[in-house]
Short mmCIF file of C-alpha atoms and ligand atoms in Angstrom, two decimals:
data_model
loop_
_atom_site.label_atom_id
_atom_site.label_comp_id
_atom_site.label_asym_id
_atom_site.label_seq_id
_atom_site.Cartn_x
_atom_site.Cartn_y
_atom_site.Cartn_z
CA UNK M 10 -97.72 -87.52 -5.96
CA UNK M 11 -95.44 -84.57 -6.29
CA UNK M 12 -97.38 -81.64 -7.56
CA UNK M 13 -95.99 -79.25 -10.01
CA UNK M 14 -95.08 -75.84 -8.23
CA UNK M 15 -97.58 -73.73 -10.09
CA UNK M 16 -100.43 -76.03 -9.17
CA UNK M 17 -99.28 -75.81 -5.64
CA UNK M 18 -99.44 -72.05 -5.75
CA UNK M 19 -102.87 -72.15 -7.35
CA UNK M 20 -104.05 -74.48 -4.49
CA UNK M 21 -102.53 -72.39 -1.98
CA UNK M 22 -104.22 -69.30 -3.29
CA UNK M 23 -107.69 -70.84 -2.82
CA UNK M 24 -106.78 -72.06 0.50
CA UNK M 25 -105.63 -68.62 1.59
CA UNK M 26 -108.66 -67.01 0.28
CA UNK M 27 -110.92 -69.56 1.94
CA UNK M 28 -109.14 -69.04 5.35
CA UNK M 29 -109.15 -65.43 5.25
CA UNK M 30 -113.03 -65.54 4.69
CA UNK M 31 -113.52 -67.98 7.42
CA UNK M 32 -111.34 -65.91 9.89
CA UNK M 33 -113.23 -62.59 9.08
CA UNK M 34 -116.66 -64.45 9.49
CA UNK M 35 -115.57 -66.01 13.04
CA UNK M 36 -112.00 -65.22 14.16
CA UNK M 37 -112.18 -67.39 17.31
CA UNK M 38 -113.59 -70.42 15.70
CA UNK M 39 -111.33 -70.31 12.78
CA UNK M 40 -108.21 -70.00 14.99
CA UNK M 41 -109.16 -72.77 17.33
CA UNK M 42 -109.72 -75.11 14.23
CA UNK M 43 -106.30 -74.08 12.77
CA UNK M 44 -104.57 -74.58 16.07
CA UNK M 45 -106.00 -78.04 16.51
CA UNK M 46 -104.77 -78.93 12.94
CA UNK M 47 -101.42 -77.40 13.54
CA UNK M 48 -100.93 -79.55 16.67
CA UNK M 49 -102.02 -82.68 15.06
CA UNK M 50 -100.26 -82.47 11.77
CA UNK M 51 -97.25 -80.49 12.62
CA UNK M 52 -96.37 -80.14 16.41
CA UNK M 53 -96.83 -83.89 16.86
CA UNK M 54 -93.87 -84.58 14.64
CA UNK M 55 -91.51 -82.26 16.41
CA UNK M 56 -89.41 -83.68 19.23
CA UNK M 57 -89.79 -80.60 21.21
CA UNK M 58 -93.46 -79.96 21.00
CA UNK M 59 -94.54 -83.53 20.25
CA UNK M 60 -95.33 -84.87 23.67
CA UNK M 61 -96.73 -81.46 25.02
CA UNK M 62 -99.95 -82.74 26.57
CA UNK M 63 -101.46 -79.38 27.41
CA UNK M 64 -103.55 -77.95 24.64
CA UNK M 65 -103.45 -74.43 25.52
CA UNK M 66 -101.08 -71.96 23.69
CA UNK M 67 -100.08 -70.37 26.93
CA UNK M 68 -98.48 -73.74 28.17
CA UNK M 69 -95.89 -73.74 25.35
CA UNK M 70 -92.55 -71.97 26.11
CA UNK M 71 -91.97 -68.61 24.67
CA UNK M 72 -88.79 -68.40 22.46
CA UNK M 73 -86.59 -65.73 21.13
CA UNK M 74 -84.00 -65.73 18.44
CA UNK M 75 -81.50 -67.50 20.87
CA UNK M 76 -83.81 -70.38 21.87
CA UNK M 77 -85.04 -70.84 18.49
CA UNK M 78 -81.56 -71.40 17.20
CA UNK M 79 -80.45 -73.35 20.16
CA UNK M 80 -83.28 -75.71 19.81
CA UNK M 81 -83.20 -75.95 16.16
CA UNK M 82 -82.54 -79.77 16.11
CA UNK M 83 -85.53 -80.48 18.27
CA UNK M 84 -88.10 -78.09 16.86
CA UNK M 85 -87.87 -79.19 13.05
CA UNK M 86 -90.18 -81.95 12.01
CA UNK M 87 -87.49 -83.56 9.74
CA UNK M 88 -84.72 -84.28 11.99
CA UNK M 89 -82.39 -81.81 10.21
CA UNK M 90 -79.24 -80.78 12.35
CA UNK M 91 -78.49 -77.17 12.62
CA UNK M 92 -74.96 -77.56 11.80
CA UNK M 93 -75.61 -79.46 8.55
CA UNK M 94 -78.25 -76.82 7.51
CA UNK M 95 -75.76 -73.99 8.37
CA UNK M 96 -73.06 -75.54 6.51
CA UNK M 97 -75.17 -76.04 3.27
CA UNK M 98 -76.55 -72.42 3.64
CA UNK M 99 -73.07 -70.97 4.14
CA UNK M 100 -71.75 -72.92 1.15
CA UNK M 101 -74.42 -71.63 -1.06
CA UNK M 102 -73.90 -68.09 -0.02
CA UNK M 103 -70.13 -68.20 -0.62
CA UNK M 104 -70.60 -69.69 -3.95
CA UNK M 105 -73.67 -67.45 -4.68
CA UNK M 106 -75.48 -70.53 -5.83
CA UNK M 107 -78.80 -69.81 -4.43
CA UNK M 108 -80.57 -73.17 -4.43
CA UNK M 109 -79.19 -74.87 -1.26
CA UNK M 110 -81.57 -77.74 -0.20
CA UNK M 111 -81.14 -80.53 2.48
CA UNK M 112 -83.48 -83.57 2.06
CA UNK M 113 -85.44 -81.65 -0.27
CA UNK M 114 -86.11 -78.75 2.10
CA UNK M 115 -84.82 -75.22 1.10
CA UNK M 116 -82.32 -73.75 3.47
CA UNK M 117 -82.17 -69.93 3.98
CA UNK M 118 -79.59 -67.90 5.97
CA UNK M 119 -81.48 -65.32 8.17
CA UNK M 120 -79.90 -61.90 8.07
CA UNK M 121 -79.79 -60.65 11.62
CA UNK M 122 -78.74 -57.07 12.46
CA UNK M 123 -76.03 -58.52 14.75
CA UNK M 124 -73.79 -61.47 14.89
CA UNK M 125 -75.52 -64.67 15.59
CA UNK M 126 -77.01 -65.74 12.28
CA UNK M 127 -79.77 -68.29 11.99
CA UNK M 128 -80.97 -70.75 9.18
CA UNK M 129 -84.48 -71.42 8.26
CA UNK M 130 -86.10 -74.31 6.64
CA UNK M 131 -88.99 -74.11 3.99
CA UNK M 132 -90.62 -77.10 2.12
CA UNK M 133 -91.95 -76.85 -1.39
CA UNK M 134 -95.35 -76.46 -0.18
CA UNK M 135 -94.42 -73.69 2.23
CA UNK M 136 -92.74 -71.90 -0.55
CA UNK M 137 -95.89 -72.27 -2.63
CA UNK M 138 -97.86 -70.69 0.28
CA UNK M 139 -95.30 -67.91 0.48
CA UNK M 140 -95.63 -67.06 -3.24
CA UNK M 141 -99.58 -67.24 -2.87
CA UNK M 142 -99.30 -64.91 -0.03
CA UNK M 143 -96.98 -62.44 -1.93
CA UNK M 144 -99.45 -62.55 -4.97
CA UNK M 145 -102.62 -62.32 -2.97
CA UNK M 146 -101.79 -59.73 -0.46
CA UNK M 147 -98.86 -57.69 -1.64
CA UNK M 148 -98.61 -57.62 -5.59
CA UNK M 149 -102.24 -58.07 -6.20
CA UNK M 150 -103.73 -59.68 -9.21
CA UNK M 151 -103.07 -58.46 -12.63
CA UNK M 152 -103.32 -59.70 -16.08
CA UNK M 153 -100.66 -57.16 -17.24
CA UNK M 154 -97.10 -58.56 -17.45
CA UNK M 155 -95.22 -57.04 -14.53
CA UNK M 156 -91.38 -56.82 -13.85
CA UNK M 157 -90.38 -56.71 -10.21
CA UNK M 158 -86.87 -55.37 -9.16
CA UNK M 159 -86.14 -57.10 -5.83
CA UNK M 160 -83.21 -55.96 -3.69
CA UNK M 161 -81.79 -58.71 -1.53
CA UNK M 162 -78.84 -59.67 0.59
CA UNK M 163 -78.87 -62.95 -0.84
CA UNK M 164 -81.10 -64.55 -3.18
CA UNK M 165 -82.98 -67.66 -2.15
CA UNK M 166 -85.11 -70.14 -4.02
CA UNK M 167 -88.02 -68.67 -2.01
CA UNK M 168 -87.87 -65.50 -4.02
CA UNK M 169 -86.99 -66.72 -7.49
CA UNK M 170 -90.13 -69.03 -7.15
CA UNK M 171 -92.43 -66.13 -7.92
CA UNK M 172 -91.60 -66.35 -11.56
CA UNK M 173 -94.26 -66.76 -14.21
CA UNK M 174 -95.44 -65.42 -17.45
CA UNK M 175 -97.11 -62.62 -15.66
CA UNK M 176 -94.38 -61.65 -13.15
CA UNK M 177 -90.90 -61.55 -13.95
CA UNK M 178 -88.52 -61.12 -10.93
CA UNK M 179 -84.98 -59.64 -11.24
CA UNK M 180 -82.82 -59.89 -8.37
CA UNK M 181 -80.38 -57.06 -7.39
CA UNK M 182 -77.63 -57.85 -4.85
CA UNK M 183 -77.54 -55.56 -1.90
CA UNK M 184 -73.83 -56.33 -1.53
CA UNK M 185 -72.97 -54.48 -4.75
CA UNK M 186 -72.73 -50.71 -4.62
CA UNK M 187 -76.08 -49.48 -5.65
CA UNK M 188 -74.67 -47.30 -8.40
CA UNK M 189 -73.68 -50.28 -10.36
CA UNK M 190 -77.32 -51.43 -10.64
CA UNK M 191 -78.59 -48.14 -12.20
CA UNK M 192 -77.99 -49.04 -15.89
CA UNK M 193 -79.71 -52.39 -15.48
CA UNK M 194 -82.70 -50.67 -13.69
CA UNK M 195 -82.96 -48.11 -16.29
CA UNK M 196 -83.09 -50.78 -18.80
CA UNK M 197 -85.47 -53.09 -16.99
CA UNK M 198 -88.05 -50.19 -16.19
CA UNK M 199 -89.49 -52.23 -13.12
CA UNK M 200 -93.10 -52.01 -12.50
CA UNK M 201 -92.54 -52.93 -8.90
CA UNK M 202 -89.58 -52.17 -6.74
CA UNK M 203 -88.93 -54.09 -3.51
CA UNK M 204 -86.31 -53.23 -1.07
CA UNK M 205 -85.43 -51.98 2.42
CA UNK M 206 -86.12 -48.19 3.15
CA UNK M 207 -82.35 -47.14 3.25
CA UNK M 208 -81.95 -48.75 -0.27
CA UNK M 209 -85.30 -47.06 -1.44
CA UNK M 210 -83.75 -43.67 -0.23
CA UNK M 211 -80.76 -44.22 -2.39
CA UNK M 212 -82.89 -44.74 -5.39
CA UNK M 213 -84.72 -41.61 -4.41
CA UNK M 214 -81.44 -39.60 -4.38
CA UNK M 215 -80.34 -41.18 -7.65
CA UNK M 216 -83.61 -40.63 -9.34
CA UNK M 217 -83.54 -36.88 -8.27
CA UNK M 218 -79.94 -36.47 -9.58
CA UNK M 219 -81.12 -38.00 -12.85
CA UNK M 220 -78.83 -41.07 -12.74
CA UNK M 221 -81.79 -43.24 -12.32
CA UNK M 222 -84.90 -42.75 -14.70
CA UNK M 223 -87.60 -45.42 -13.45
CA UNK M 224 -91.30 -45.13 -13.11
CA UNK M 225 -92.52 -48.03 -10.80
CA UNK M 226 -96.30 -48.36 -10.19
CA UNK M 227 -95.69 -49.85 -6.91
CA UNK M 228 -92.88 -49.43 -4.18
CA UNK M 229 -92.75 -52.09 -1.41
CA UNK M 230 -90.72 -51.61 1.78
CA UNK M 231 -89.33 -54.72 3.57
CA UNK M 232 -86.95 -55.61 6.19
CA UNK M 233 -86.12 -52.20 8.11
CA UNK M 234 -88.54 -49.73 9.85
CA UNK M 235 -89.95 -47.28 7.34
CA UNK M 236 -90.31 -43.81 8.83
CA UNK M 237 -92.82 -41.45 7.87
CA UNK M 238 -90.46 -38.98 6.37
CA UNK M 239 -88.93 -41.61 4.17
CA UNK M 240 -92.31 -42.79 3.12
CA UNK M 241 -93.19 -39.18 2.11
CA UNK M 242 -89.90 -38.73 0.34
CA UNK M 243 -90.43 -42.06 -1.70
CA UNK M 244 -94.02 -41.04 -2.46
CA UNK M 245 -93.13 -37.69 -3.83
CA UNK M 246 -90.26 -39.01 -5.85
CA UNK M 247 -91.94 -41.80 -7.71
CA UNK M 248 -95.67 -40.60 -7.31
CA UNK M 249 -96.84 -43.78 -5.82
CA UNK M 250 -97.67 -44.70 -2.33
CA UNK M 251 -95.24 -47.17 -0.33
CA UNK M 252 -96.66 -50.60 0.63
CA UNK M 253 -95.02 -52.07 3.76
CA UNK M 254 -94.62 -55.70 4.49
CA UNK M 255 -93.79 -57.00 7.97
CA UNK M 256 -91.99 -60.35 7.81
CA UNK M 257 -89.42 -62.46 9.52
CA UNK M 258 -87.41 -64.63 7.31
CA UNK M 259 -89.96 -66.55 5.31
CA UNK M 260 -93.03 -65.81 7.50
CA UNK M 261 -95.26 -63.21 6.12
CA UNK M 262 -96.66 -61.43 9.05
CA UNK M 263 -98.56 -58.61 7.74
CA UNK M 264 -98.85 -55.88 5.16
CA UNK M 265 -100.58 -52.40 4.78
CA UNK M 266 -104.18 -52.26 3.80
CA UNK M 267 -105.97 -49.60 1.57
CA UNK M 268 -106.30 -47.39 4.70
CA UNK M 269 -102.63 -47.44 5.30
CA UNK M 270 -102.56 -49.51 8.42
CA UNK M 271 -100.92 -52.94 8.86
CA UNK M 272 -102.94 -56.08 9.36
CA UNK M 273 -101.28 -59.02 10.90
CA UNK M 274 -102.24 -62.25 9.20
CA UNK M 275 -104.41 -63.76 11.89
CA UNK M 276 -105.94 -66.14 9.57
CA UNK M 277 -102.82 -68.20 9.98
CA UNK M 278 -101.08 -66.64 12.91
CA UNK M 279 -101.80 -66.60 16.61
CA UNK M 280 -100.54 -63.17 17.91
CA UNK M 281 -100.23 -62.54 21.69
CA UNK M 282 -99.47 -59.07 22.70
CA UNK M 283 -96.87 -58.14 25.39
CA UNK M 284 -97.89 -54.59 26.19
CA UNK M 285 -95.16 -52.06 26.68
CA UNK M 286 -97.52 -49.19 27.34
CA UNK M 287 -101.10 -48.37 26.44
CA UNK M 288 -100.64 -48.61 22.77
CA UNK M 289 -97.16 -50.28 22.19
CA UNK M 290 -96.61 -54.15 22.08
CA UNK M 291 -94.24 -56.76 21.27
CA UNK M 292 -95.89 -59.42 19.04
CA UNK M 293 -95.52 -63.11 20.27
CA UNK M 294 -96.11 -65.12 17.03
CA UNK M 295 -97.25 -68.63 16.52
CA UNK M 296 -97.26 -69.41 12.77
CA UNK M 297 -99.92 -72.23 12.14
CA UNK M 298 -99.07 -72.43 8.43
CA UNK M 299 -95.32 -73.84 9.10
CA UNK M 300 -94.78 -77.40 8.71
CA UNK M 301 -90.89 -78.17 8.83
CA UNK M 302 -89.73 -75.57 11.40
CA UNK M 303 -92.60 -74.81 13.48
CA UNK M 304 -92.76 -71.21 14.98
CA UNK M 305 -94.50 -71.39 18.42
CA UNK M 306 -94.68 -68.41 20.51
CA UNK M 307 -91.83 -66.64 18.82
CA UNK M 308 -91.31 -63.20 20.74
CA UNK M 309 -90.27 -60.63 17.97
CA UNK M 310 -88.23 -57.78 19.10
CA UNK M 311 -90.28 -55.18 17.29
CA UNK M 312 -92.31 -52.46 18.76
CA UNK M 313 -95.87 -52.22 17.17
CA UNK M 314 -98.54 -49.61 17.74
CA UNK M 315 -101.92 -51.02 18.09
CA UNK M 316 -104.74 -49.18 16.41
CA UNK M 317 -108.25 -49.30 14.96
CA UNK M 318 -108.77 -49.56 11.25
CA UNK M 319 -111.98 -48.84 9.47
CA UNK M 320 -111.22 -51.08 6.26
CA UNK M 321 -113.42 -53.73 7.75
CA UNK M 322 -110.92 -56.36 8.48
CA UNK M 323 -111.04 -58.13 11.88
CA UNK M 324 -107.36 -58.81 11.83
CA UNK M 325 -105.14 -56.80 14.37
CA UNK M 326 -104.34 -53.57 13.01
CA UNK M 327 -101.04 -51.69 13.53
CA UNK M 328 -100.39 -48.06 12.78
CA UNK M 329 -96.64 -48.41 12.75
CA UNK M 330 -93.78 -50.44 13.58
CA UNK M 331 -91.63 -48.10 15.58
CA UNK M 332 -88.50 -50.04 15.70
CA UNK M 333 -86.99 -52.79 17.64
CA UNK M 334 -86.80 -53.10 21.36
CA UNK M 335 -83.20 -52.84 21.16
CA UNK M 336 -83.66 -49.42 19.92
CA UNK M 337 -85.24 -48.15 23.17
CA UNK M 338 -82.74 -45.93 24.78
CA UNK M 339 -82.27 -46.80 28.52
CA UNK M 340 -80.94 -44.34 31.08
CA UNK M 341 -80.11 -44.50 34.78
CA UNK M 342 -82.82 -44.90 37.08
CA UNK M 343 -84.79 -47.17 34.68
CA UNK M 344 -85.88 -44.31 32.40
CA UNK M 345 -86.37 -45.14 28.91
CA UNK M 346 -87.14 -43.16 25.78
CA UNK M 347 -88.87 -44.87 22.81
CA UNK M 348 -87.10 -44.36 19.34
CA UNK M 349 -90.28 -42.54 18.06
CA UNK M 350 -89.63 -39.62 20.50
CA UNK M 351 -86.15 -39.45 19.39
CA UNK M 352 -87.08 -39.46 15.67
CA UNK M 353 -89.79 -36.67 16.18
CA UNK M 354 -87.32 -34.50 17.90
CA UNK M 355 -84.57 -34.65 15.40
CA UNK M 356 -86.92 -34.56 12.23
CA UNK M 357 -88.87 -31.82 13.93
CA UNK M 358 -85.99 -29.69 14.61
CA UNK M 359 -85.61 -28.53 10.93
CA UNK M 360 -87.37 -29.29 7.71
CA UNK M 361 -84.28 -29.77 5.77
CA UNK M 362 -82.93 -32.77 7.86
CA UNK M 363 -82.96 -35.60 5.40
CA UNK M 364 -80.80 -38.28 7.15
CA UNK M 365 -79.66 -38.86 10.62
CA UNK M 366 -78.54 -41.48 12.99
CA UNK M 367 -78.31 -41.81 16.80
CA UNK M 368 -76.32 -44.41 18.59
CA UNK M 369 -76.43 -44.84 22.40
CA UNK M 370 -72.94 -45.70 23.38
CA UNK M 371 -73.66 -45.66 27.19
CA UNK M 372 -76.33 -44.49 29.70
CA UNK M 373 -74.60 -41.00 29.41
CA UNK M 374 -73.53 -40.68 25.91
CA UNK M 375 -75.08 -40.69 22.41
CA UNK M 376 -73.36 -40.12 19.10
CA UNK M 377 -75.37 -38.21 16.59
CA UNK M 378 -74.83 -37.92 12.78
CA UNK M 379 -76.97 -35.39 10.75
CA UNK M 380 -77.20 -34.69 7.02
CA UNK M 381 -76.92 -31.86 6.14
CA UNK M 382 -74.16 -31.38 8.52
CA UNK M 383 -74.75 -27.63 9.12
CA UNK M 384 -77.93 -28.67 10.90
CA UNK M 385 -76.10 -30.72 13.56
CA UNK M 386 -76.50 -28.02 16.26
CA UNK M 387 -80.13 -27.58 15.62
CA UNK M 388 -80.87 -31.40 15.95
CA UNK M 389 -78.66 -31.71 19.14
CA UNK M 390 -80.47 -28.90 20.67
CA UNK M 391 -83.73 -30.66 20.15
CA UNK M 392 -82.51 -33.73 21.56
CA UNK M 393 -81.21 -31.88 24.68
CA UNK M 394 -84.56 -30.25 25.12
CA UNK M 395 -86.25 -33.84 24.92
CA UNK M 396 -83.87 -35.22 27.44
CA UNK M 397 -84.25 -32.16 29.91
CA UNK M 398 -88.01 -32.57 29.69
CA UNK M 399 -87.39 -36.17 30.95
CA UNK M 400 -85.11 -34.97 33.72
CA UNK M 401 -82.16 -36.27 32.00
CA UNK M 402 -79.82 -33.54 32.51
CA UNK M 403 -76.21 -34.73 31.85
CA UNK M 404 -76.37 -36.50 28.41
CA UNK M 405 -73.53 -35.76 26.18
CA UNK M 406 -74.18 -35.57 22.52
CA UNK M 407 -71.20 -36.34 20.36
CA UNK M 408 -70.85 -35.16 16.82
CA UNK M 409 -69.96 -37.90 14.27
CA UNK M 410 -69.35 -37.21 10.49
CA UNK M 411 -70.44 -40.42 9.17
CA UNK M 412 -73.24 -42.89 9.68
CA UNK M 413 -72.63 -46.34 10.68
CA UNK M 414 -74.06 -48.88 8.11
CA UNK M 415 -72.37 -51.98 6.81
CA UNK M 416 -73.50 -52.51 3.43
CA UNK M 417 -75.93 -55.45 2.86
CA UNK M 418 -77.18 -55.30 6.54
CA UNK M 419 -80.21 -53.42 7.72
CA UNK M 420 -79.67 -49.93 8.59
CA UNK M 421 -80.59 -48.77 12.04
CA UNK M 422 -81.21 -45.24 12.40
CA UNK M 423 -81.76 -45.31 16.11
CA UNK M 424 -79.72 -47.70 17.93
CA UNK M 425 -78.97 -48.51 21.48
CA UNK M 426 -75.51 -50.40 21.97
CA UNK M 427 -75.55 -52.74 24.77
CA UNK M 428 -72.44 -53.46 26.71
ZN1 ZN Z 525 -107.14 -51.90 7.39
#
């Protein structure tokens, strides 16, 4: 029997609530039970994982974006071919008709920071879970009617499905220059604004200049790394704290708690940590709630900082997402500098620096963009001091007048180019 979507969401809300309680009571027991269920109900139907006899998660192969896309046809449990899914997704994006489905499964296009794009598949039931997750862990319940302004690269059925009498979603296209949205935003007066930090910062500028006059109760940052300085600027402009969501395509991996840390949703995820140093790790994620396109030991490129949180949750706490492993600058002799050090050096060099970008061109050259431009020398000197302290003595810092950001894509403030 096909359930109405709203009923599915309500059922998902109950299940999510129950699973969270079970996890908090006994994390290991809950995860083992989820894992057994996931293997039996989902992995058994996947050609790639179906005959995996071993029961231990460590026996499964680790996947990156490359392998996940390469093995698409064998991973999904519905026999959907990558080329067909990509074709449907591409056509939908070109026509800006955002309801692409294939055999009743919604197809989404993942927005990578670089070239190779992927597609992802979500069923009606998974969408209901996603919506329930957004309601339960991000928006929170309220009986007051709320309007949400959601900035996206491409709309997807996934997002418009959070539509009800109590929540009204308005979709703003990231590919259109932001100025063209101001009138609509001023008319809408959203209660909640969701977007990537670079977009939120454009709204901050517009609000300060008086072009934008909105008073959201909640600002939610998605997709890019939210630096603490952007967080402060958004907070002081709109007088609300910024909530962060950590997600990848349709997988909701974590969100900030009342204490300001992230918690990874371990009541449905198995998280293995690949340690980079004492506090930093790269997460390897298994999403036990996926049914159509199982995510098993998917290694994220993100650098997470492990921490302890006093809020009471037993789920892994993360103090910040520092950036991507591609953003770590590599120098001769195997030396590396994490993006956080670069960020602190530049921001710490002068209080008026509001925007910057550093791109490593090769092992000896970086380009640096600073706004305001008059502070370029100050920032460059701070970077030189940082490099000297690491015994990196002959690094050239080039001045660039403009930042590199293709509209509609993720903005990367610190970026190491690989050749
Ligand atoms: Zn917490």
